[in-house]
């Protein structure tokens, strides 16, 4: 694992509109849930929380244009110790093969363990402008522009839908042969959880899927996904709705959370509300989803120690409870950005190992994945 020694970091921001007229202690308790009230009261008292550069009491009322700062002792989560490969550099862009578990850019609890920081620190790049962004657990192709001008050129291509994208995924069950289209609209069920669901009032969304190979022994399928639109978690949500979720998707493939149908065919408004509540509660007890804003709100000292959840040690500086290293199967998701192409260029990465399982020795190409059954069209 790639681990970062805990370090101090100053978080600073202008007061949000929803903070105005509220006590600073109340804002920290509701907006930043990775500590409890006792921690924030002490941070304010010790001067680690400041408003406009000045120490304040916990009852200070936040005003418009206030600058809120907090000196944090940050514990970054570890990520897979795999290289961020630059597979090609061409005409003002670099093509990167991103490993699973590493986020693209600093956000939440991640700063140093990010693709951009690793490229700048370890490979000497300076100005980097990601054209496409992948989820932390998604691996595969990233296009990163080296100039603002080049980034804008690619953004225009994206907006005009002139870039064709192809992803490889491993799903549960025997996926229908041939072509399957899904045009279900998607909306954000929870911004804090980055949770999305199919919803009639959601944004227009289209994905085309094609079965490449079915493995009866594991009852899983390797599927090619071509997203036409670019919504957050689009492929994952559409596969769940179709009833073939990604086999190890920690968010969209869990019957304990989604129910017996696991979200197939959609869920009701009431079920969605209950789902968000359950996920927040689960995020408080486990680290597998790594929600930055739904982190532990629980007094972990009171949690009974078990082999899977041993009593945590506490940082002597910030009293943050230690977190167990993520298990290997929680560092990867079987979704890989394989190929991006436009009229005059095409970029692709190698297939991940899990997509090559069961292939003949030496098989590496997509053509060797493709099934030979006649194509049919299923419209969902």
Tab-separated table of C-alpha atoms in Angstrom:
chain	number	residue	atom	x	y	z
A	1	UNK	CA	0.000	0.000	0.000
A	2	UNK	CA	1.022	3.594	-0.607
A	3	UNK	CA	0.831	5.270	2.786
A	4	UNK	CA	1.260	8.908	3.779
A	5	UNK	CA	2.523	9.953	7.200
A	6	UNK	CA	-0.106	12.084	9.003
A	7	UNK	CA	0.462	15.794	8.427
A	8	UNK	CA	-1.013	19.192	9.274
A	9	UNK	CA	-3.207	20.872	6.693
A	10	UNK	CA	-5.046	24.196	6.801
A	11	UNK	CA	-8.575	23.939	5.483
A	12	UNK	CA	-9.828	27.419	4.596
A	13	UNK	CA	-12.970	28.622	2.855
A	14	UNK	CA	-15.396	31.502	2.635
A	15	UNK	CA	-18.547	30.951	4.689
A	16	UNK	CA	-21.228	29.112	2.705
A	17	UNK	CA	-24.651	30.665	2.407
A	18	UNK	CA	-26.218	27.940	4.541
A	19	UNK	CA	-23.749	28.725	7.352
A	20	UNK	CA	-24.757	32.361	7.758
A	21	UNK	CA	-26.436	33.263	11.050
A	22	UNK	CA	-25.396	29.990	12.699
A	23	UNK	CA	-22.995	29.301	15.548
A	24	UNK	CA	-19.585	28.111	14.407
A	25	UNK	CA	-19.815	24.992	16.611
A	26	UNK	CA	-23.139	24.031	15.016
A	27	UNK	CA	-21.697	24.433	11.518
A	28	UNK	CA	-18.742	22.163	12.280
A	29	UNK	CA	-20.951	19.545	13.914
A	30	UNK	CA	-23.310	19.326	10.925
A	31	UNK	CA	-20.979	19.979	7.989
A	32	UNK	CA	-17.834	18.086	9.033
A	33	UNK	CA	-18.964	14.828	10.549
A	34	UNK	CA	-15.624	13.078	10.974
A	35	UNK	CA	-15.259	14.416	14.553
A	36	UNK	CA	-17.649	14.800	17.471
A	37	UNK	CA	-18.771	17.891	19.364
A	38	UNK	CA	-16.107	17.491	22.061
A	39	UNK	CA	-13.333	17.528	19.459
A	40	UNK	CA	-14.619	20.675	17.759
A	41	UNK	CA	-15.189	22.518	21.033
A	42	UNK	CA	-11.563	21.835	21.967
A	43	UNK	CA	-10.315	22.831	18.492
A	44	UNK	CA	-12.136	26.166	18.769
A	45	UNK	CA	-10.913	26.699	22.332
A	46	UNK	CA	-7.302	25.889	21.405
A	47	UNK	CA	-7.370	28.270	18.434
A	48	UNK	CA	-7.141	25.642	15.688
A	49	UNK	CA	-10.399	26.982	14.305
A	50	UNK	CA	-10.258	30.659	13.332
A	51	UNK	CA	-12.552	33.172	11.678
A	52	UNK	CA	-10.837	35.861	9.600
A	53	UNK	CA	-7.536	34.858	11.195
A	54	UNK	CA	-8.811	35.423	14.730
A	55	UNK	CA	-9.739	33.005	17.509
A	56	UNK	CA	-13.432	33.027	18.424
A	57	UNK	CA	-15.767	31.369	20.925
A	58	UNK	CA	-17.869	28.361	19.977
A	59	UNK	CA	-20.947	30.612	19.992
A	60	UNK	CA	-19.594	33.008	17.358
A	61	UNK	CA	-22.262	33.719	14.721
A	62	UNK	CA	-20.953	33.280	11.182
A	63	UNK	CA	-21.433	36.299	8.914
A	64	UNK	CA	-21.305	36.909	5.196
A	65	UNK	CA	-17.731	37.063	3.779
A	66	UNK	CA	-16.230	35.401	6.884
A	67	UNK	CA	-13.186	33.225	6.152
A	68	UNK	CA	-13.370	29.996	8.131
A	69	UNK	CA	-10.075	28.148	8.746
A	70	UNK	CA	-9.264	24.909	10.525
A	71	UNK	CA	-5.762	23.498	11.110
A	72	UNK	CA	-6.296	19.754	10.662
A	73	UNK	CA	-4.025	16.839	11.486
A	74	UNK	CA	-4.854	14.824	8.394
A	75	UNK	CA	-4.677	11.031	8.147
A	76	UNK	CA	-4.874	10.144	4.453
A	77	UNK	CA	-6.274	6.709	3.621
A	78	UNK	CA	-3.786	4.351	1.943
A	79	UNK	CA	-4.179	3.404	-1.714
A	80	UNK	CA	-2.792	0.630	-3.883
A	81	UNK	CA	0.963	0.925	-4.353
A	82	UNK	CA	0.762	0.682	-8.136
A	83	UNK	CA	2.389	2.979	-10.683
A	84	UNK	CA	0.373	5.672	-12.420
A	85	UNK	CA	1.507	4.808	-15.958
A	86	UNK	CA	1.843	7.432	-18.666
A	87	UNK	CA	1.194	5.235	-21.690
A	88	UNK	CA	1.458	8.025	-24.252
A	89	UNK	CA	2.282	11.715	-24.563
A	90	UNK	CA	0.949	13.365	-27.681
A	91	UNK	CA	0.235	16.943	-28.809
A	92	UNK	CA	-0.261	18.590	-25.442
A	93	UNK	CA	-1.895	15.673	-23.622
A	94	UNK	CA	-0.762	12.667	-21.651
A	95	UNK	CA	-2.661	9.397	-21.619
A	96	UNK	CA	-2.610	7.780	-18.190
A	97	UNK	CA	-3.560	4.274	-17.063
A	98	UNK	CA	-5.013	4.950	-13.595
A	99	UNK	CA	-4.912	2.129	-11.029
A	100	UNK	CA	-8.002	1.354	-9.015
A	101	UNK	CA	-8.266	2.890	-5.484
A	102	UNK	CA	-6.410	6.125	-6.353
A	103	UNK	CA	-8.597	9.258	-6.711
A	104	UNK	CA	-7.908	11.645	-9.576
A	105	UNK	CA	-7.600	14.936	-7.721
A	106	UNK	CA	-7.462	16.155	-4.093
A	107	UNK	CA	-10.837	15.911	-2.388
A	108	UNK	CA	-12.210	14.778	0.946
A	109	UNK	CA	-9.439	13.067	2.913
A	110	UNK	CA	-7.177	12.614	-0.132
A	111	UNK	CA	-4.437	15.011	-1.206
A	112	UNK	CA	-1.042	13.321	-1.746
A	113	UNK	CA	-2.516	9.928	-2.693
A	114	UNK	CA	-4.060	11.263	-5.905
A	115	UNK	CA	-3.235	10.832	-9.589
A	116	UNK	CA	-2.425	14.515	-10.110
A	117	UNK	CA	-0.162	14.791	-7.064
A	118	UNK	CA	1.689	11.553	-7.904
A	119	UNK	CA	2.312	12.688	-11.493
A	120	UNK	CA	3.586	16.077	-10.361
A	121	UNK	CA	5.738	14.838	-7.497
A	122	UNK	CA	7.132	11.614	-8.964
A	123	UNK	CA	7.189	12.304	-12.715
A	124	UNK	CA	7.864	16.039	-12.789
A	125	UNK	CA	4.703	17.305	-14.469
A	126	UNK	CA	3.597	20.803	-13.478
A	127	UNK	CA	0.272	21.986	-14.885
A	128	UNK	CA	-2.247	19.186	-15.340
A	129	UNK	CA	-5.873	19.514	-16.471
A	130	UNK	CA	-7.920	16.273	-16.410
A	131	UNK	CA	-10.238	15.960	-19.402
A	132	UNK	CA	-12.160	12.994	-17.988
A	133	UNK	CA	-12.484	11.984	-14.356
A	134	UNK	CA	-12.837	8.434	-13.090
A	135	UNK	CA	-14.269	7.285	-9.771
A	136	UNK	CA	-11.648	6.367	-7.197
A	137	UNK	CA	-12.272	2.618	-7.553
A	138	UNK	CA	-12.484	2.721	-11.366
A	139	UNK	CA	-9.291	1.958	-13.256
A	140	UNK	CA	-8.226	2.792	-16.760
A	141	UNK	CA	-7.716	5.502	-19.313
A	142	UNK	CA	-7.440	9.166	-18.393
A	143	UNK	CA	-6.770	12.036	-20.790
A	144	UNK	CA	-4.896	14.840	-19.045
A	145	UNK	CA	-4.197	18.082	-20.891
A	146	UNK	CA	-0.946	19.954	-20.268
A	147	UNK	CA	-2.363	23.390	-21.095
A	148	UNK	CA	-5.646	25.219	-20.509
A	149	UNK	CA	-6.090	25.643	-24.265
A	150	UNK	CA	-5.774	21.922	-24.923
A	151	UNK	CA	-8.140	21.128	-22.048
A	152	UNK	CA	-10.781	23.413	-23.542
A	153	UNK	CA	-10.423	21.719	-26.937
A	154	UNK	CA	-11.203	18.346	-25.378
A	155	UNK	CA	-14.025	19.777	-23.261
A	156	UNK	CA	-15.719	21.003	-26.431
A	157	UNK	CA	-15.371	17.550	-27.966
A	158	UNK	CA	-16.955	16.073	-24.820
A	159	UNK	CA	-19.820	18.570	-24.872
A	160	UNK	CA	-20.538	17.780	-28.533
A	161	UNK	CA	-20.442	14.027	-27.769
A	162	UNK	CA	-17.677	13.643	-30.364
A	163	UNK	CA	-15.585	11.390	-28.126
A	164	UNK	CA	-16.629	7.740	-28.055
A	165	UNK	CA	-15.909	6.002	-24.747
A	166	UNK	CA	-15.698	2.273	-24.087
A	167	UNK	CA	-15.485	0.602	-20.683
A	168	UNK	CA	-15.019	-3.028	-19.666
A	169	UNK	CA	-16.898	-4.373	-16.661
A	170	UNK	CA	-17.538	-7.662	-14.902
A	171	UNK	CA	-21.153	-8.158	-13.830
A	172	UNK	CA	-23.198	-10.755	-11.990
A	173	UNK	CA	-25.289	-13.220	-13.961
A	174	UNK	CA	-25.547	-14.056	-17.655
A	175	UNK	CA	-25.896	-10.760	-19.467
A	176	UNK	CA	-28.181	-10.816	-22.552
A	177	UNK	CA	-26.360	-11.606	-25.795
A	178	UNK	CA	-25.962	-8.967	-28.448
A	179	UNK	CA	-26.704	-5.289	-27.778
A	180	UNK	CA	-28.625	-3.971	-24.771
A	181	UNK	CA	-29.553	-0.301	-24.547
A	182	UNK	CA	-30.534	1.546	-21.369
A	183	UNK	CA	-32.002	5.056	-21.552
A	184	UNK	CA	-33.220	5.474	-17.975
A	185	UNK	CA	-32.828	9.004	-16.491
A	186	UNK	CA	-30.598	9.362	-13.432
A	187	UNK	CA	-30.769	11.805	-10.535
A	188	UNK	CA	-28.684	12.474	-7.422
A	189	UNK	CA	-30.246	10.770	-4.400
A	190	UNK	CA	-27.620	12.144	-1.990
A	191	UNK	CA	-24.843	14.628	-2.700
A	192	UNK	CA	-23.086	13.707	0.559
A	193	UNK	CA	-22.880	10.051	-0.460
A	194	UNK	CA	-22.436	10.689	-4.193
A	195	UNK	CA	-25.364	8.302	-4.579
A	196	UNK	CA	-27.364	8.220	-7.809
A	197	UNK	CA	-30.474	6.314	-8.801
A	198	UNK	CA	-32.768	5.914	-11.784
A	199	UNK	CA	-35.598	8.435	-11.369
A	200	UNK	CA	-38.270	9.756	-13.774
A	201	UNK	CA	-37.274	13.353	-12.944
A	202	UNK	CA	-33.578	12.673	-13.479
A	203	UNK	CA	-31.334	13.835	-16.306
A	204	UNK	CA	-31.400	12.121	-19.680
A	205	UNK	CA	-28.958	9.246	-19.757
A	206	UNK	CA	-28.011	6.553	-22.291
A	207	UNK	CA	-25.644	3.592	-22.185
A	208	UNK	CA	-25.134	0.827	-24.757
A	209	UNK	CA	-23.944	-2.545	-23.475
A	210	UNK	CA	-22.603	-5.588	-25.307
A	211	UNK	CA	-21.888	-9.038	-23.915
A	212	UNK	CA	-18.314	-10.141	-24.569
A	213	UNK	CA	-18.001	-13.339	-22.558
A	214	UNK	CA	-20.006	-15.345	-20.028
A	215	UNK	CA	-18.394	-17.620	-17.435
A	216	UNK	CA	-20.921	-20.237	-16.223
A	217	UNK	CA	-18.610	-21.412	-13.444
A	218	UNK	CA	-18.683	-18.049	-11.650
A	219	UNK	CA	-21.988	-16.933	-13.216
A	220	UNK	CA	-20.419	-13.633	-14.268
A	221	UNK	CA	-20.193	-11.789	-17.576
A	222	UNK	CA	-17.586	-9.523	-19.126
A	223	UNK	CA	-19.487	-6.644	-20.710
A	224	UNK	CA	-18.490	-3.740	-22.944
A	225	UNK	CA	-20.182	-0.454	-21.975
A	226	UNK	CA	-20.469	2.576	-24.267
A	227	UNK	CA	-21.840	5.576	-22.324
A	228	UNK	CA	-23.429	8.104	-24.675
A	229	UNK	CA	-23.967	10.660	-21.916
A	230	UNK	CA	-21.612	11.297	-19.012
A	231	UNK	CA	-23.546	11.234	-15.723
A	232	UNK	CA	-21.890	10.364	-12.441
A	233	UNK	CA	-21.937	6.572	-11.837
A	234	UNK	CA	-23.934	6.165	-15.058
A	235	UNK	CA	-22.629	2.721	-16.042
A	236	UNK	CA	-22.905	1.395	-12.495
A	237	UNK	CA	-26.466	2.677	-12.009
A	238	UNK	CA	-27.712	1.422	-15.378
A	239	UNK	CA	-26.219	-2.027	-14.804
A	240	UNK	CA	-27.877	-2.194	-11.397
A	241	UNK	CA	-31.232	-1.141	-12.867
A	242	UNK	CA	-30.934	-3.833	-15.560
A	243	UNK	CA	-30.296	-6.451	-12.869
A	244	UNK	CA	-26.614	-7.111	-13.654
A	245	UNK	CA	-24.601	-5.028	-11.173
A	246	UNK	CA	-20.819	-4.962	-11.212
A	247	UNK	CA	-19.840	-7.969	-9.119
A	248	UNK	CA	-17.799	-6.104	-6.501
A	249	UNK	CA	-19.442	-2.681	-6.626
A	250	UNK	CA	-19.445	-1.601	-2.947
A	251	UNK	CA	-22.259	0.892	-3.468
A	252	UNK	CA	-24.687	-0.522	-6.033
A	253	UNK	CA	-24.433	-4.251	-5.333
A	254	UNK	CA	-25.502	-4.999	-1.768
A	255	UNK	CA	-28.844	-6.661	-1.009
A	256	UNK	CA	-28.464	-5.807	2.676
A	257	UNK	CA	-28.888	-2.181	1.646
A	258	UNK	CA	-30.943	-2.288	-1.586
A	259	UNK	CA	-33.204	-5.234	-0.757
A	260	UNK	CA	-33.723	-8.586	-2.421
A	261	UNK	CA	-33.949	-7.143	-5.961
A	262	UNK	CA	-30.804	-5.064	-5.361
A	263	UNK	CA	-32.320	-2.052	-7.128
A	264	UNK	CA	-33.285	-3.914	-10.298
A	265	UNK	CA	-36.010	-1.983	-12.082
A	266	UNK	CA	-35.682	0.981	-9.721
A	267	UNK	CA	-36.877	1.785	-6.186
A	268	UNK	CA	-39.643	3.932	-4.704
A	269	UNK	CA	-39.182	7.432	-3.252
A	270	UNK	CA	-39.696	6.074	0.261
A	271	UNK	CA	-37.218	3.263	-0.302
A	272	UNK	CA	-34.684	5.789	-1.566
A	273	UNK	CA	-34.991	7.853	1.630
A	274	UNK	CA	-34.502	4.732	3.762
A	275	UNK	CA	-31.556	3.729	1.581
A	276	UNK	CA	-29.745	7.028	2.117
A	277	UNK	CA	-30.275	6.711	5.875
A	278	UNK	CA	-28.907	3.158	5.923
A	279	UNK	CA	-25.847	4.102	3.885
A	280	UNK	CA	-25.039	7.005	6.191
A	281	UNK	CA	-25.309	4.719	9.196
A	282	UNK	CA	-23.148	2.102	7.501
A	283	UNK	CA	-20.611	4.729	6.515
A	284	UNK	CA	-20.309	5.636	10.188
A	285	UNK	CA	-19.404	2.066	11.150
A	286	UNK	CA	-17.285	0.911	8.210
A	287	UNK	CA	-14.706	2.417	5.882
A	288	UNK	CA	-15.435	0.444	2.728
A	289	UNK	CA	-17.348	3.288	1.034
A	290	UNK	CA	-14.944	5.979	2.221
A	291	UNK	CA	-17.502	8.771	2.326
A	292	UNK	CA	-15.645	11.971	3.099
A	293	UNK	CA	-18.704	13.728	4.478
A	294	UNK	CA	-20.371	10.697	6.029
A	295	UNK	CA	-17.420	9.644	8.139
A	296	UNK	CA	-17.521	8.374	11.687
A	297	UNK	CA	-19.832	10.152	14.055
A	298	UNK	CA	-19.666	7.311	16.523
A	299	UNK	CA	-17.733	7.104	19.779
A	300	UNK	CA	-15.519	4.227	18.651
A	301	UNK	CA	-14.252	3.649	22.186
A	302	UNK	CA	-17.635	2.143	22.929
A	303	UNK	CA	-17.572	-0.306	20.035
A	304	UNK	CA	-16.943	-3.871	21.165
A	305	UNK	CA	-13.703	-5.240	19.789
A	306	UNK	CA	-14.078	-8.138	17.321
A	307	UNK	CA	-11.623	-9.839	14.943
A	308	UNK	CA	-13.046	-7.874	12.001
A	309	UNK	CA	-13.339	-4.606	13.959
A	310	UNK	CA	-10.506	-4.534	16.556
A	311	UNK	CA	-10.305	-1.716	19.080
A	312	UNK	CA	-8.648	1.207	17.268
A	313	UNK	CA	-5.607	3.055	18.477
A	314	UNK	CA	-5.884	6.820	18.799
A	315	UNK	CA	-3.578	9.517	17.413
A	316	UNK	CA	-1.814	11.347	20.234
A	317	UNK	CA	-2.074	14.645	18.339
A	318	UNK	CA	-5.673	14.734	17.124
A	319	UNK	CA	-7.206	11.716	18.904
A	320	UNK	CA	-8.414	10.337	15.578
A	321	UNK	CA	-9.064	6.568	15.816
A	322	UNK	CA	-6.914	4.476	13.502
A	323	UNK	CA	-8.539	2.722	10.572
A	324	UNK	CA	-7.631	-0.758	9.405
A	325	UNK	CA	-5.950	-1.001	6.014
A	326	UNK	CA	-8.482	-1.715	3.250
A	327	UNK	CA	-8.665	-5.374	2.312
A	328	UNK	CA	-7.344	-6.226	-1.196
A	329	UNK	CA	-10.818	-6.871	-2.610
A	330	UNK	CA	-11.932	-3.411	-1.473
A	331	UNK	CA	-9.166	-1.660	-3.404
A	332	UNK	CA	-10.527	-2.548	-6.831
A	333	UNK	CA	-13.816	-2.472	-8.693
A	334	UNK	CA	-14.376	-4.389	-11.903
A	335	UNK	CA	-14.941	-1.316	-14.057
A	336	UNK	CA	-12.179	-0.191	-16.417
A	337	UNK	CA	-12.058	2.743	-18.850
A	338	UNK	CA	-10.570	0.931	-21.838
A	339	UNK	CA	-10.789	3.156	-24.930
A	340	UNK	CA	-11.514	6.761	-25.958
A	341	UNK	CA	-11.617	7.802	-29.606
A	342	UNK	CA	-12.593	10.692	-31.895
A	343	UNK	CA	-12.430	11.199	-35.659
A	344	UNK	CA	-8.664	11.675	-35.828
A	345	UNK	CA	-7.302	9.901	-32.741
A	346	UNK	CA	-7.785	6.840	-30.567
A	347	UNK	CA	-6.311	5.974	-27.154
A	348	UNK	CA	-6.611	2.726	-25.236
A	349	UNK	CA	-5.079	0.882	-22.272
A	350	UNK	CA	-4.227	-2.734	-21.609
A	351	UNK	CA	-7.002	-4.985	-20.371
A	352	UNK	CA	-7.021	-5.473	-16.583
A	353	UNK	CA	-6.193	-8.943	-15.269
A	354	UNK	CA	-9.766	-9.661	-14.160
A	355	UNK	CA	-11.017	-9.077	-17.736
A	356	UNK	CA	-8.512	-11.619	-19.090
A	357	UNK	CA	-9.409	-14.424	-16.672
A	358	UNK	CA	-10.489	-17.516	-18.562
A	359	UNK	CA	-9.026	-16.408	-21.879
A	360	UNK	CA	-6.686	-18.663	-23.862
A	361	UNK	CA	-3.010	-18.313	-22.986
A	362	UNK	CA	-1.550	-15.176	-24.498
A	363	UNK	CA	-4.921	-13.597	-25.279
A	364	UNK	CA	-4.690	-9.845	-24.781
A	365	UNK	CA	-6.988	-8.143	-27.288
A	366	UNK	CA	-10.647	-7.202	-27.240
A	367	UNK	CA	-11.360	-9.377	-30.280
A	368	UNK	CA	-10.460	-12.420	-28.214
A	369	UNK	CA	-13.061	-11.411	-25.636
A	370	UNK	CA	-15.972	-11.121	-28.033
A	371	UNK	CA	-18.617	-13.837	-28.074
A	372	UNK	CA	-19.714	-15.369	-31.360
A	373	UNK	CA	-23.457	-15.519	-30.665
A	374	UNK	CA	-25.725	-13.611	-33.083
A	375	UNK	CA	-26.614	-10.101	-31.908
A	376	UNK	CA	-30.067	-9.191	-30.692
A	377	UNK	CA	-31.299	-5.845	-29.452
A	378	UNK	CA	-32.983	-5.529	-26.040
A	379	UNK	CA	-34.278	-2.053	-25.272
A	380	UNK	CA	-34.807	-1.227	-21.619
